[in-house]
Coordinates of C-alpha atoms and ligand atoms in Angstrom, one line a residue:
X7 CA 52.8 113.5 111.8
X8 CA 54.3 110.7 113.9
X9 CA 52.2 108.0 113.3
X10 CA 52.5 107.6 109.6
X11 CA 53.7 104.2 108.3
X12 CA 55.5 103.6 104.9
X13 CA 54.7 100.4 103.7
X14 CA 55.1 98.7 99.9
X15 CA 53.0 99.4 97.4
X16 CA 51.0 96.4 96.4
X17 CA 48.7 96.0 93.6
X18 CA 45.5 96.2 96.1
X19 CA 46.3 100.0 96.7
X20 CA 45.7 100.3 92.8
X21 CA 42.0 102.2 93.5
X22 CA 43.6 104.6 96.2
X23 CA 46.2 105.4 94.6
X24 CA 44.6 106.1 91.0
X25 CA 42.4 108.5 93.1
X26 CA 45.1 110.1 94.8
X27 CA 46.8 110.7 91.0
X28 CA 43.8 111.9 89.4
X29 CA 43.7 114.6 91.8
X30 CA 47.0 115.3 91.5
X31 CA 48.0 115.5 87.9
X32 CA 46.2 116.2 84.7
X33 CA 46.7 112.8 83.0
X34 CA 45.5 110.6 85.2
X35 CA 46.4 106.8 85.7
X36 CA 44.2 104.1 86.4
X37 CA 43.9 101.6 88.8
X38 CA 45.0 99.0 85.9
X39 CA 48.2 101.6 84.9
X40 CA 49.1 100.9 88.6
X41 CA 48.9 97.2 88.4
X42 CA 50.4 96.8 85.3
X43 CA 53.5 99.0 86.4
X44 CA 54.0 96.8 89.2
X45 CA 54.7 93.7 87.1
X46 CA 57.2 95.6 85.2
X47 CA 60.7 94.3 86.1
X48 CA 62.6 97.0 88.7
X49 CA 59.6 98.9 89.1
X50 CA 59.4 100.1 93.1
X51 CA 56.4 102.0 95.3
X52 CA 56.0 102.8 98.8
X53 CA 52.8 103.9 100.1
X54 CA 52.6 106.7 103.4
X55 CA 49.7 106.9 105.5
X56 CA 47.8 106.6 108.9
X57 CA 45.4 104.1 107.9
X58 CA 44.5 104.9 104.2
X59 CA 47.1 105.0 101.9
X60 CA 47.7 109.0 101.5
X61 CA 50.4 109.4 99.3
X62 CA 52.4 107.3 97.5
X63 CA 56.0 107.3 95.2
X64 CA 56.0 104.6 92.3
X65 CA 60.2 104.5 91.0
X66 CA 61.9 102.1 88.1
X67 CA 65.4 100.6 89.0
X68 CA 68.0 99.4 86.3
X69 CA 71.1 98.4 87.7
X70 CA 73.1 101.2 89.3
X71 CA 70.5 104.0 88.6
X72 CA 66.8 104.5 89.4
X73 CA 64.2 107.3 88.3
X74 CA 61.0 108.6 90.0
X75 CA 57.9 107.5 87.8
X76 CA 55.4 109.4 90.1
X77 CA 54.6 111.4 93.5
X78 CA 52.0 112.0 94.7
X79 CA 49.8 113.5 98.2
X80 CA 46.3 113.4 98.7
X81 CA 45.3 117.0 98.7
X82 CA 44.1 116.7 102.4
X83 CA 47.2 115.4 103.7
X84 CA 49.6 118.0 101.9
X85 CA 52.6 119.8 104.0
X86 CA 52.8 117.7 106.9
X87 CA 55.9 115.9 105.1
X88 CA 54.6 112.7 103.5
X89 CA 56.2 113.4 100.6
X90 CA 59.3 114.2 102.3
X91 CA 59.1 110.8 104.3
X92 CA 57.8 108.7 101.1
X93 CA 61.5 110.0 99.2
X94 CA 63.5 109.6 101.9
X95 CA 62.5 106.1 102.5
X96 CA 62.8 105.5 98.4
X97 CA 66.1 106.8 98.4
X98 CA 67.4 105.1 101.6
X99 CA 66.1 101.5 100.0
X100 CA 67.4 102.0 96.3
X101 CA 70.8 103.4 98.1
X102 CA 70.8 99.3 99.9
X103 CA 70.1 98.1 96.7
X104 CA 73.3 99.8 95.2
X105 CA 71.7 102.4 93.3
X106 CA 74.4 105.1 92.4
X107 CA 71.9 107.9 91.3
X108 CA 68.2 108.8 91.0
X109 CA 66.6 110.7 88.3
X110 CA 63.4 112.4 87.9
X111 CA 61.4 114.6 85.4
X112 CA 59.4 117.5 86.8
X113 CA 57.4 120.2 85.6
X114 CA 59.5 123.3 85.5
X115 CA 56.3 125.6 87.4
X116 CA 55.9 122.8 89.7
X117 CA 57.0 124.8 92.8
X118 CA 56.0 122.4 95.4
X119 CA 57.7 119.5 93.9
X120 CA 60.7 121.5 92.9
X121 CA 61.3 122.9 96.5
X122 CA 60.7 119.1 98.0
X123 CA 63.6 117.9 95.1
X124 CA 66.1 120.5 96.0
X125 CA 66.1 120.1 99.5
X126 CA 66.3 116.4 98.5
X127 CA 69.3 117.2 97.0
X128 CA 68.2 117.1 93.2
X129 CA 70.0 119.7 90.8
X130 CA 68.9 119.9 87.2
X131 CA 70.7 118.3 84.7
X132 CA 68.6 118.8 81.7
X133 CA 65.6 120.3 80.2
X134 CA 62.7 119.1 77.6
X135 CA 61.0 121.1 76.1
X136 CA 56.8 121.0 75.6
X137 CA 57.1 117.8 77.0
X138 CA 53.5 118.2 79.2
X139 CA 50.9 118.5 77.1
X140 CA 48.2 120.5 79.5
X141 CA 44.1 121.1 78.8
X142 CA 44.2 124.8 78.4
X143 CA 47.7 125.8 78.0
X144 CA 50.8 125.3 76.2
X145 CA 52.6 122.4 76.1
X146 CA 55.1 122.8 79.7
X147 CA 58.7 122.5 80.3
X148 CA 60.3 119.2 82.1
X149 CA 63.5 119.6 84.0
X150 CA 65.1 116.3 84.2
X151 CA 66.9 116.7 88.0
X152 CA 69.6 114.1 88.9
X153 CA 71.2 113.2 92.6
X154 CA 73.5 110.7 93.9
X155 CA 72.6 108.7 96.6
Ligands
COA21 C1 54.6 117.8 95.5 C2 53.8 117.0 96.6 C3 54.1 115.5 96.3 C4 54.4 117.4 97.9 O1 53.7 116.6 98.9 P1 53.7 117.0 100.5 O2 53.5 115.7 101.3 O3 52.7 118.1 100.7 O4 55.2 117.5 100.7 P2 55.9 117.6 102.2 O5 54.9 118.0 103.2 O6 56.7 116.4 102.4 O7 56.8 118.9 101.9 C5 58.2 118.7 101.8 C6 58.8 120.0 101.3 O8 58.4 120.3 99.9 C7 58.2 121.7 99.7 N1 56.8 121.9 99.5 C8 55.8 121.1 99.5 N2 54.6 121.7 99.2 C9 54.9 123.0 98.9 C10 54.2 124.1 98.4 N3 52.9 124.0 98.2 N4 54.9 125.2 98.1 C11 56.2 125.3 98.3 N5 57.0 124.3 98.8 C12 56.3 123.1 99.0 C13 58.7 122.3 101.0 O9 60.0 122.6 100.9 C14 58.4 121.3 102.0 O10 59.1 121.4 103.2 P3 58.5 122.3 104.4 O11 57.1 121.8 104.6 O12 59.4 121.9 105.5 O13 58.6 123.7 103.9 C15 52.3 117.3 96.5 O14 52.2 118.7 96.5 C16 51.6 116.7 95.3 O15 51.1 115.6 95.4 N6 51.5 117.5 94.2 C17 50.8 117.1 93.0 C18 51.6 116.0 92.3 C19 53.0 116.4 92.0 O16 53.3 117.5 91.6 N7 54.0 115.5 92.2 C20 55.3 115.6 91.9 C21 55.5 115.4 90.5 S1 57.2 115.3 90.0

């Protein structure tokens, strides 16, 4: 994809991007959890796409370090590096700010997420335990990964 443009996130992309969640995770967040994260001081989101907003991250800054508060693809626009493209851009912006590190939490059988992170740079740093609860299945793992920037 060469065409894709990363752009902020504003609160008009709070119905798109709510839809783009809800397909993507099990607790999903609503257009007014969107909106109301963006009046939250420090709180950062780019949005990727050609045309429609396809993917989006959503991050939290406080002074020198930042964490990921979501990431997310629209199913249909998987592997063709969005995701890839919406962290870089993240990173390179908090990096200008003078971020020293970014954090994140992931699910520890998130394999997509995971490989994206580590090739990101990411290494664990910690690990919580039941911290996902989940429909039909126990409570999952979160690995808290870490990376300076
Ligand atoms: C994780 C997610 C954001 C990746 O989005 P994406 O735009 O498809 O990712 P990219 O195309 O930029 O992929 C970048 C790298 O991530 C890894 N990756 C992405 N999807 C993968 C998959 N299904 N299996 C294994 N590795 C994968 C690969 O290393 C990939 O590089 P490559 O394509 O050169 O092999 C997307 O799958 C998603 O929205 N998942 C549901 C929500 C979620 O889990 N978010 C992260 C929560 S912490």
């Amino acid at each position: 994809v060469t065409s894709v443009a990363i752009l902020p996130l504003v609160p008009c992309h709070g119905d798109t991007l709510a839809a783009i969640h809800a397909v993507s995770f099990a607790e999903p967040w609503s257009t007014a959890d969107f909106a109301r994260f963006l009046t939250q001081p420090g709180v950062i989101g780019w949005v990727a796409g050609s045309g429609d907003a396809q993917g989006f991250i959503l991050l939290r800054r406080a002074a020198e370090e930042a964490e990921v508060l979501t990431l997310a693809v629209d199913p249909a626009a998987r592997r063709q590096g969005l995701a890839r493209r919406l962290l870089d851009h993240a990173l390179e912006d908090l990096r200008a700010r003078g971020c020293a590190a970014c954090f994140l939490e992931v699910a520890a059988d998130n394999v997509a997420a995971r490989a994206l992170y580590a090739a990101s740079g990411f290494a664990p740093c910690g690990r919580r335990r039941g911290y996902y609860r989940r429909a039909n299945a126990p409570p999952g793992d979160a690995l808290v990964l870490r990376r300076d920037l």
